[in-house]
Short mmCIF file of N, CA and C in Angstrom, two decimals:
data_model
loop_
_atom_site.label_atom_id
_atom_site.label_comp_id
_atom_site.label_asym_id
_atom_site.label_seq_id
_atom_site.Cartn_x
_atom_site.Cartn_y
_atom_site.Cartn_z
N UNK A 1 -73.08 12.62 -47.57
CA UNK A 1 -72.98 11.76 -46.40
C UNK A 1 -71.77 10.85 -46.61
N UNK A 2 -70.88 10.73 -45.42
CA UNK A 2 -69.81 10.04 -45.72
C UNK A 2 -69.60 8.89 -44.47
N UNK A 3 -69.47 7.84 -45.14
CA UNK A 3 -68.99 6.61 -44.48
C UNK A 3 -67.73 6.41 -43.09
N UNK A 4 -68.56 6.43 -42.54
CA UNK A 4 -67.39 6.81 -40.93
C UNK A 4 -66.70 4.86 -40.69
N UNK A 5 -68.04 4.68 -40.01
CA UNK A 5 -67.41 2.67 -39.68
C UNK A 5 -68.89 2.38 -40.26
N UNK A 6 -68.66 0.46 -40.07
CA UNK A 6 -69.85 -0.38 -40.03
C UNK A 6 -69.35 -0.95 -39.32
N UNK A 7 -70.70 -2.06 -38.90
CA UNK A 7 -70.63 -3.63 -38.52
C UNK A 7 -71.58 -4.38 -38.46
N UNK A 8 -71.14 -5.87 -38.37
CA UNK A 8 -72.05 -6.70 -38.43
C UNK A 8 -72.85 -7.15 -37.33
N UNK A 9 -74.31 -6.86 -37.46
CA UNK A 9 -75.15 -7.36 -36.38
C UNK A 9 -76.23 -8.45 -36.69
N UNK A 10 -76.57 -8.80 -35.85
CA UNK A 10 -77.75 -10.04 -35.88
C UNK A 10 -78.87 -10.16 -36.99
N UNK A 11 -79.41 -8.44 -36.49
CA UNK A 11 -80.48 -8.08 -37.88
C UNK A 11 -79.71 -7.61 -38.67
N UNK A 12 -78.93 -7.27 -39.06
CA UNK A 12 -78.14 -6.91 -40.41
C UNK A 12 -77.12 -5.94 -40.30
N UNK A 13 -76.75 -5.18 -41.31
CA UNK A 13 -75.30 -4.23 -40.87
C UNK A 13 -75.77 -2.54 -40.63
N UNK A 14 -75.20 -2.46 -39.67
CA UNK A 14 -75.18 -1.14 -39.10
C UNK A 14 -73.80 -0.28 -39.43
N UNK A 15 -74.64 1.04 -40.04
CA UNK A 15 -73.49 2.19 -40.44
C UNK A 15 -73.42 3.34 -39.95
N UNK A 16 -72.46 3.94 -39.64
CA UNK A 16 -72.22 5.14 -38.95
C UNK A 16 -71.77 5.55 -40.19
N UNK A 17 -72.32 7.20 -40.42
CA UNK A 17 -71.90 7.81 -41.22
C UNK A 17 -71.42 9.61 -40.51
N UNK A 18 -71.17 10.93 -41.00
CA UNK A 18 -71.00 11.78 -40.53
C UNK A 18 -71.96 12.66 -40.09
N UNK A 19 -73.77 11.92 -40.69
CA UNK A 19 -74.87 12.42 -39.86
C UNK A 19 -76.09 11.88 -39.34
N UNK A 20 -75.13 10.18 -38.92
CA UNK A 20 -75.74 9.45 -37.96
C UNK A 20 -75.96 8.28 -37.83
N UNK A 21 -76.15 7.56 -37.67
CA UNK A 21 -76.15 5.73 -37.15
C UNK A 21 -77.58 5.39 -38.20
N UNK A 22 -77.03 4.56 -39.21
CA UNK A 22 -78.14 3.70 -39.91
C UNK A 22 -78.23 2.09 -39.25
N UNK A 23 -79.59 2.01 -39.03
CA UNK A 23 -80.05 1.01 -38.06
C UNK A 23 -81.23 0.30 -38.70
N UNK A 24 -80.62 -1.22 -38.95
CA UNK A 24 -82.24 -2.05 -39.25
C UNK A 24 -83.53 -1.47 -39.17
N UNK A 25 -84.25 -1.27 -39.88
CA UNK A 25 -85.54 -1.00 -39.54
C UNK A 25 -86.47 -1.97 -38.68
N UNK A 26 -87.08 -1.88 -37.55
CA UNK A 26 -87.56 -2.24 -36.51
C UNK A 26 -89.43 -2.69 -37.24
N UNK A 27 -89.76 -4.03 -37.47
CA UNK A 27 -90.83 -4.21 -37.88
C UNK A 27 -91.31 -4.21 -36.35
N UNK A 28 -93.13 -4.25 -36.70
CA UNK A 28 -93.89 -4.24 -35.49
C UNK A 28 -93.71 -6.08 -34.50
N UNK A 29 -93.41 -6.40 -35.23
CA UNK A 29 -92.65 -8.01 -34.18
C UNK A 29 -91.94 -8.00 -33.66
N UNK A 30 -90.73 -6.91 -33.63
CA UNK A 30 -89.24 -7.18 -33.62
C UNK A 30 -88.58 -7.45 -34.34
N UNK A 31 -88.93 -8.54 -35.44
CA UNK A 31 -87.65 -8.51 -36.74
C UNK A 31 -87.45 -7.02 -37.45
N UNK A 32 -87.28 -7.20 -38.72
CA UNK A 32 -86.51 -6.59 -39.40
C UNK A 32 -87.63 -6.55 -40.46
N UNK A 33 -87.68 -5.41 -41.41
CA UNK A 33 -88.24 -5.45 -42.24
C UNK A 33 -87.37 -5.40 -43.92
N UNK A 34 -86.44 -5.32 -43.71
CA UNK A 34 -85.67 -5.54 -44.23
C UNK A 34 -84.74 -4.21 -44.94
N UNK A 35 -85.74 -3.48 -44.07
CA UNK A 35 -85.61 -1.57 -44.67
C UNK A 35 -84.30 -0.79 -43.73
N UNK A 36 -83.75 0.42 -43.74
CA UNK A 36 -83.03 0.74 -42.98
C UNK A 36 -83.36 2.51 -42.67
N UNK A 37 -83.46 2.74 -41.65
CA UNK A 37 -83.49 4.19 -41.19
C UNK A 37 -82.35 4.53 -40.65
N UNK A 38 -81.86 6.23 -40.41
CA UNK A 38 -81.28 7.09 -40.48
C UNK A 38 -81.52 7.35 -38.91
N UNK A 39 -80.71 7.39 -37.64
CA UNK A 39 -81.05 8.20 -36.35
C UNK A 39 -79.78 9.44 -36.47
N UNK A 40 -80.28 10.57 -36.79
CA UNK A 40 -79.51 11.34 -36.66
C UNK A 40 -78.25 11.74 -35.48
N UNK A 41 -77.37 11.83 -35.43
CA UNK A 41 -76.44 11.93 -34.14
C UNK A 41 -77.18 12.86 -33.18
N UNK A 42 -77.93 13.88 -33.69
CA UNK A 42 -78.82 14.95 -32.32
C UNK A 42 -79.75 14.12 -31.57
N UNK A 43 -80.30 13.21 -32.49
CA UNK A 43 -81.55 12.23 -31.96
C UNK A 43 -80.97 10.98 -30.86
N UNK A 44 -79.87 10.96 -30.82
CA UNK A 44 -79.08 10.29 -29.62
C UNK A 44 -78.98 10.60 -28.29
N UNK A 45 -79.66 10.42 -27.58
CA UNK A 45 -79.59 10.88 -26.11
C UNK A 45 -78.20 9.71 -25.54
N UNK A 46 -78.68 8.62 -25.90
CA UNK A 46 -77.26 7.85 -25.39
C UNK A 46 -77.15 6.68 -26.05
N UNK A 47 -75.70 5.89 -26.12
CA UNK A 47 -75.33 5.36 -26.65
C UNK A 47 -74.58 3.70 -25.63
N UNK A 48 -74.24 2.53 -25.86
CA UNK A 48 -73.31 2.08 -24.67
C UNK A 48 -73.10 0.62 -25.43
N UNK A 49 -71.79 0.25 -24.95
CA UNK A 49 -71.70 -1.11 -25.70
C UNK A 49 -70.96 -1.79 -23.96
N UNK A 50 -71.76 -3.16 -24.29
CA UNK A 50 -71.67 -4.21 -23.71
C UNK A 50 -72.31 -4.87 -23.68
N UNK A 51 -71.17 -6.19 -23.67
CA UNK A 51 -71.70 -7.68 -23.81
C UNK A 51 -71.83 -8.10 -24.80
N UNK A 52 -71.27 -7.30 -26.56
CA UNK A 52 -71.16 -7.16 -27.90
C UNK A 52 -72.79 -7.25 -28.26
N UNK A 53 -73.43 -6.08 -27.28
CA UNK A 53 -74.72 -5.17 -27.54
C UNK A 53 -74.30 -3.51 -27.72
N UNK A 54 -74.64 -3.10 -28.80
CA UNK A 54 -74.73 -1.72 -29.04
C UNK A 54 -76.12 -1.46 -28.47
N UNK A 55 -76.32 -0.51 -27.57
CA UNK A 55 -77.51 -0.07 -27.18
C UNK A 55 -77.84 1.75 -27.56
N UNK A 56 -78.77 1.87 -27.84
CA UNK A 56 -79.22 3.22 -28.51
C UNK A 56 -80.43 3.83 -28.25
N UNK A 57 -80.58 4.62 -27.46
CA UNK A 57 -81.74 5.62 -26.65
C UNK A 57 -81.58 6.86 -27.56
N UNK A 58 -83.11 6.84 -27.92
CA UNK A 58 -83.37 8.41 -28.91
C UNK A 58 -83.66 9.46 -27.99
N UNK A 59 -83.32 10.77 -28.19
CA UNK A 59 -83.41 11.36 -27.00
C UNK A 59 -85.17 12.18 -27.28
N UNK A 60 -85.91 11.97 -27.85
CA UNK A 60 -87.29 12.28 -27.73
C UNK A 60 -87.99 12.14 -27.04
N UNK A 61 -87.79 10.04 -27.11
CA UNK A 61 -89.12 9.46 -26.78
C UNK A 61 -88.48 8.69 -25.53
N UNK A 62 -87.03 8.65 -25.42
CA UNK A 62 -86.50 7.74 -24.69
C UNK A 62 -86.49 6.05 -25.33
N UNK A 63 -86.66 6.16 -27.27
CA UNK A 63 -87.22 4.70 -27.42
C UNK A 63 -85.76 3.98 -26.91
N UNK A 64 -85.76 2.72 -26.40
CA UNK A 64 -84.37 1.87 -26.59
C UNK A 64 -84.12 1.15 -27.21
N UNK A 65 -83.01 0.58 -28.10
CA UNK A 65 -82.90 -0.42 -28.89
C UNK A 65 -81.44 -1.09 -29.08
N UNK A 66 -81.62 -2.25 -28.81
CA UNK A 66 -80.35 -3.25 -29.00
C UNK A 66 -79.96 -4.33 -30.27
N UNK A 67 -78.58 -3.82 -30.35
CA UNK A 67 -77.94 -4.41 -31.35
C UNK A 67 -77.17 -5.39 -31.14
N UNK A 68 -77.09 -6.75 -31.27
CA UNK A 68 -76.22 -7.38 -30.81
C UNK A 68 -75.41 -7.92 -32.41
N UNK A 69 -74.14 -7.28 -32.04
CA UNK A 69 -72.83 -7.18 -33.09
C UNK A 69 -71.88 -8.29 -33.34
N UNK A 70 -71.67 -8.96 -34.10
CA UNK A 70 -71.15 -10.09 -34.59
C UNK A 70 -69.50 -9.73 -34.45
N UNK A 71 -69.35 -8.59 -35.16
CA UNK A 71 -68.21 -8.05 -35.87
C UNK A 71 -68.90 -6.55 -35.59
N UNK A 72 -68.34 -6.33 -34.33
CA UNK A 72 -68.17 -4.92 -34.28
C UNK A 72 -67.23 -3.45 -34.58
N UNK A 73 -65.88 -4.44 -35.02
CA UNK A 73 -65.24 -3.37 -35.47
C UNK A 73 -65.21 -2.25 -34.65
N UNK A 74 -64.96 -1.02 -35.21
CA UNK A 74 -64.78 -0.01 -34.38
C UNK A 74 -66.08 1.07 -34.27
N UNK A 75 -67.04 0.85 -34.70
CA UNK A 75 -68.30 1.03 -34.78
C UNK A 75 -69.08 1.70 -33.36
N UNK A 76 -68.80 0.83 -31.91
CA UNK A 76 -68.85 1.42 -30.50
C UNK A 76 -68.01 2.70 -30.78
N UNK A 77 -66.90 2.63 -30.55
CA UNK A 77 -66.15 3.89 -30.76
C UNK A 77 -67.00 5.19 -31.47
N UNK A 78 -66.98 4.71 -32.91
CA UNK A 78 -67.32 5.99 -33.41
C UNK A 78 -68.99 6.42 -32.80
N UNK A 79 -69.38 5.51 -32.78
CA UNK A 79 -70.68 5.77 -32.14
C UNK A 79 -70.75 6.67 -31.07
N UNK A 80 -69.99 6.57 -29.47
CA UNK A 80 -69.86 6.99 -28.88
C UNK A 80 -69.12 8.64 -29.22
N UNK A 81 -68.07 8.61 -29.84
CA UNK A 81 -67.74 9.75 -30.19
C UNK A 81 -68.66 10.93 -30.86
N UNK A 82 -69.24 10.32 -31.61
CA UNK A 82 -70.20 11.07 -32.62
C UNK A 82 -71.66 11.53 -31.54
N UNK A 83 -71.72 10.79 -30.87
CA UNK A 83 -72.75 11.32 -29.51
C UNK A 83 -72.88 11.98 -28.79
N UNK A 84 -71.13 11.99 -28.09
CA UNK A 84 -70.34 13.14 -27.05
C UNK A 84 -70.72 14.44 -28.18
N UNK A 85 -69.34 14.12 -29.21
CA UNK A 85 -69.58 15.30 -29.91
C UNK A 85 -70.73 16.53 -30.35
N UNK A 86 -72.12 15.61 -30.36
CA UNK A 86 -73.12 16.45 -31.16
C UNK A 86 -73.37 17.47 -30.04
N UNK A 87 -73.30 17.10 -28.55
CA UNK A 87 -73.52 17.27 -27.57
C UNK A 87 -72.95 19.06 -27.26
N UNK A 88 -74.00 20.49 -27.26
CA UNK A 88 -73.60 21.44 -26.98
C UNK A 88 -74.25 21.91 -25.34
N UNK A 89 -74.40 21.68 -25.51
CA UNK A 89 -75.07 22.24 -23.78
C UNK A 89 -75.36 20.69 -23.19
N UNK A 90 -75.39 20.49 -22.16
CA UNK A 90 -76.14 19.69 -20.91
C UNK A 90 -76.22 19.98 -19.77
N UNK A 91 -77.37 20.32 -18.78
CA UNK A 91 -77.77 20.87 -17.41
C UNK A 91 -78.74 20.45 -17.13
N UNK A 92 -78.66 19.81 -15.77
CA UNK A 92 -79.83 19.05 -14.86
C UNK A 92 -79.71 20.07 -14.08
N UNK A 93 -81.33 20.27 -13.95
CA UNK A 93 -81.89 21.45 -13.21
C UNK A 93 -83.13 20.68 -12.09
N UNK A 94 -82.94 20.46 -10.95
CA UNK A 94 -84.00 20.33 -10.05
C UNK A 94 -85.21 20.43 -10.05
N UNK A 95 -86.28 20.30 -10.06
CA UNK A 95 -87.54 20.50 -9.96
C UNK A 95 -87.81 20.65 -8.96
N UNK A 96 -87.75 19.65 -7.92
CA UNK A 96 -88.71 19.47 -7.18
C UNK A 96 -87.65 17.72 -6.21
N UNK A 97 -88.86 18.01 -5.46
CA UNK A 97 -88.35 16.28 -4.60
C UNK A 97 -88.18 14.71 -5.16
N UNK A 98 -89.00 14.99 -5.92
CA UNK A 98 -89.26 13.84 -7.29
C UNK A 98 -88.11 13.68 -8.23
N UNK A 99 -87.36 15.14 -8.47
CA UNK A 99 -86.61 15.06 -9.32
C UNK A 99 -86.46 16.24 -10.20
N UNK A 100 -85.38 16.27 -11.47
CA UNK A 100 -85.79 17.65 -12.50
C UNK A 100 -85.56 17.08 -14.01
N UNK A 101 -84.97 17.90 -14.84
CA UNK A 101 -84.92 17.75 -15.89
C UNK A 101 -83.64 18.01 -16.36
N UNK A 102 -83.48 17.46 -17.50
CA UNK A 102 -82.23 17.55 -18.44
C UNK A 102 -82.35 18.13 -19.24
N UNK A 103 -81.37 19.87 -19.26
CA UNK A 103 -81.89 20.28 -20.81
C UNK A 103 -80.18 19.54 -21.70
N UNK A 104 -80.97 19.45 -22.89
CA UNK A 104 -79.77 19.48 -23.96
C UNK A 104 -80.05 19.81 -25.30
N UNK A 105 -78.79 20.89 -25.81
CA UNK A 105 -78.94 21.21 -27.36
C UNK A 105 -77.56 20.00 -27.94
N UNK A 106 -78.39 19.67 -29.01
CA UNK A 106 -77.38 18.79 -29.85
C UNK A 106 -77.29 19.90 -31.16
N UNK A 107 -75.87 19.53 -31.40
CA UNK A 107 -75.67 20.24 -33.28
C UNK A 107 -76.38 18.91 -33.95
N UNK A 108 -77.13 19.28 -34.84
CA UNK A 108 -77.12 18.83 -36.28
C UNK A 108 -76.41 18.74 -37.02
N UNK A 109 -75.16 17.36 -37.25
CA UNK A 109 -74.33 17.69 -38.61
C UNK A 109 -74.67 18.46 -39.90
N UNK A 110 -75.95 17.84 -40.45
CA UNK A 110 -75.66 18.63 -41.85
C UNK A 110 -75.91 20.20 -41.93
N UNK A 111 -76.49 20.34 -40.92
CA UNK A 111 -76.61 21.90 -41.14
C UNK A 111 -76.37 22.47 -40.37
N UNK A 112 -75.94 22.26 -38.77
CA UNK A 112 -75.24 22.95 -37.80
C UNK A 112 -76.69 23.53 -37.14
N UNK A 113 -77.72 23.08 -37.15
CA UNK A 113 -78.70 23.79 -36.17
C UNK A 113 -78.43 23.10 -34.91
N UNK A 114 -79.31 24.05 -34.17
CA UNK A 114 -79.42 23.22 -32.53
C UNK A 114 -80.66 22.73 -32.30
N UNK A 115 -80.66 21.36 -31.75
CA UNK A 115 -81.85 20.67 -31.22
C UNK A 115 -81.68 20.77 -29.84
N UNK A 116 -83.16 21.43 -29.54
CA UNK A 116 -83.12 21.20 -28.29
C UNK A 116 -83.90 19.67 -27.74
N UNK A 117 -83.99 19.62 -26.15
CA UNK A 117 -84.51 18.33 -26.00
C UNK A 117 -84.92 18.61 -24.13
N UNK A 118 -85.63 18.17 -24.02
CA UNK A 118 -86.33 18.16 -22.56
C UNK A 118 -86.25 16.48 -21.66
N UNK A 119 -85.14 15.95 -21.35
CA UNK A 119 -85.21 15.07 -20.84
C UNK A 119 -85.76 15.03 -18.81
N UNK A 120 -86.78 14.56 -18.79
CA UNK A 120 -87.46 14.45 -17.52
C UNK A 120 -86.56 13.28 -16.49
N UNK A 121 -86.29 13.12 -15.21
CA UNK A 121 -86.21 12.18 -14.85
C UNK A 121 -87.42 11.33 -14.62
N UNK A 122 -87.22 9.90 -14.14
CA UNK A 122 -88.00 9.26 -14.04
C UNK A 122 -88.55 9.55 -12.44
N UNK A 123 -90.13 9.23 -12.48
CA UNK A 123 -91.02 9.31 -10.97
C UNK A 123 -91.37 10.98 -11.12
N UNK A 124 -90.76 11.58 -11.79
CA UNK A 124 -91.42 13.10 -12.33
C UNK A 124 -92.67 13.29 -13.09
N UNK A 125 -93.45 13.75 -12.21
CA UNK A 125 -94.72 14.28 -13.26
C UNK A 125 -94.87 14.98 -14.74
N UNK A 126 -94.53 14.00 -15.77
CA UNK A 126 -94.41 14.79 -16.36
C UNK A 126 -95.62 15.87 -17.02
N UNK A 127 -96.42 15.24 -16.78
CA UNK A 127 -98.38 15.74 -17.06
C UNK A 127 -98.87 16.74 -16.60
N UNK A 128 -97.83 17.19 -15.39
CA UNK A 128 -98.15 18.27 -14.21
C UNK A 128 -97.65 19.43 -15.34
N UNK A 129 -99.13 20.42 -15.25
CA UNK A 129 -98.84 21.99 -15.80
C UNK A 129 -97.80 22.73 -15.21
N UNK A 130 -97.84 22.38 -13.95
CA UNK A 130 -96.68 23.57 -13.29
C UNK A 130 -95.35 23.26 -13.33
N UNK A 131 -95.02 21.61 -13.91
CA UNK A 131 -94.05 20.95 -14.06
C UNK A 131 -93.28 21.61 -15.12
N UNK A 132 -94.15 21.06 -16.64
CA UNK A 132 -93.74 21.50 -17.52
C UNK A 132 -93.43 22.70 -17.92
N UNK A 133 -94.18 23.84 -17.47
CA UNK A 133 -94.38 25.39 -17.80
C UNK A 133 -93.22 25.13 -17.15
N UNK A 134 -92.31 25.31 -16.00
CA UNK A 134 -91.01 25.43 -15.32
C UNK A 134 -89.84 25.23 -16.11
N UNK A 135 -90.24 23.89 -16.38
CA UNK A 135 -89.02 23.25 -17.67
C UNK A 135 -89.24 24.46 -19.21
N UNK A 136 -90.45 24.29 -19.48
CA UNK A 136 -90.12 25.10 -20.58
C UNK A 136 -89.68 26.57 -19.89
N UNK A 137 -89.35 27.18 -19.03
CA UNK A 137 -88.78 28.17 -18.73
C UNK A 137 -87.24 27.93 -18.89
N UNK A 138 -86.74 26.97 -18.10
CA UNK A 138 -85.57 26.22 -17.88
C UNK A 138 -85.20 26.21 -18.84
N UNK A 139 -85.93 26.34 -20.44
CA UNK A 139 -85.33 25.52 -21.66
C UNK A 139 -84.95 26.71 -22.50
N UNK A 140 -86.15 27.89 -22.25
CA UNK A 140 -85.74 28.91 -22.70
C UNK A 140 -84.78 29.81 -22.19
N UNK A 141 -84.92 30.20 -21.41
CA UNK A 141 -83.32 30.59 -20.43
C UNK A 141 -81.89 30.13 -20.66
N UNK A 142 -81.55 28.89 -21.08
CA UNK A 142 -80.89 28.00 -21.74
C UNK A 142 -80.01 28.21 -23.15
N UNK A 143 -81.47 28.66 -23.70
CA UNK A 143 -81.32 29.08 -25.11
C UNK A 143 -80.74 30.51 -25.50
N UNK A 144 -81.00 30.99 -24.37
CA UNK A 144 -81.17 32.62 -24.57
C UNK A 144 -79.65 32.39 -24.01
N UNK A 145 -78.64 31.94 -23.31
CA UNK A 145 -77.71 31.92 -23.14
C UNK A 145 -76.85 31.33 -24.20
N UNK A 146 -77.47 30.20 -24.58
CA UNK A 146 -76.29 29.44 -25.42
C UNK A 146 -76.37 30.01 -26.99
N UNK A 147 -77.52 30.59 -27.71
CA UNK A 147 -77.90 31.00 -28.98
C UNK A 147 -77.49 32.22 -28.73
N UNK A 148 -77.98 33.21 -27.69
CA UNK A 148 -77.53 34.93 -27.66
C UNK A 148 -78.94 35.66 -27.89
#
């Protein structure tokens, strides 16, 4: 693992490395526990700086989380880059009146796999059987194009 940028934030220093954004660990209060986890660059659905807030959406759960940066350095940058980059496929596919879904495969730096990911819009059922069975069609179809 190699050292891309840092910077300084509120809860402590944040590092970008070449397989992913190390970020304060998030106690159940909101502080800090004083620990640090690993969000892999695939696990990034999105990224955005403003207002010297780094903001960071996992693309799973949709969790969000804000960094507010003392000394940001160039840290936005690589962040953003390293996000675009992981980025191999993206297609919003319709559902319905409500809305559709987002498929996306991210690379995995260290090993070059593909993650896939099922992003729903919001006011979409996501609970609905006929919803999901669709999307997971959508996702496989996807795959079968972009893998072979």
């Amino acid at each position: 693992e190699r050292l891309l940028e840092w910077a300084v934030g509120a809860a402590g220093p944040l590092t970008a490395t070449n397989h992913g954004l190390w970020l304060p660990a998030d106690a159940v209060d909101g502080t800090t526990n004083g620990g640090f986890e690993r969000v892999g660059w695939e696990r990034i659905d999105r990224a955005g700086w403003r207002e010297e807030i780094l903001s960071v959406v996992e693309a799973e759960h949709g969790r969000a989380r804000q960094y507010p940066l003392s000394e940001p350095r160039r840290l936005p940058a690589v962040v953003r880059e390293r996000v675009t980059a992981a980025i191999v496929h993206n297609e919003h596919v319709r559902l319905g009146p409500a809305g559709g879904v987002r498929i996306v495969a991210r690379r995995r730096p260290a090993d070059r796999v593909l993650v896939w990911s099922l992003v729903f819009d919001r006011g979409l059922a996501r609970d609905d059987p006929a919803t999901t069975a669709r999307a997971e069609q959508l996702l496989a179809r996807a795959r079968e194009q972009v893998e072979g």
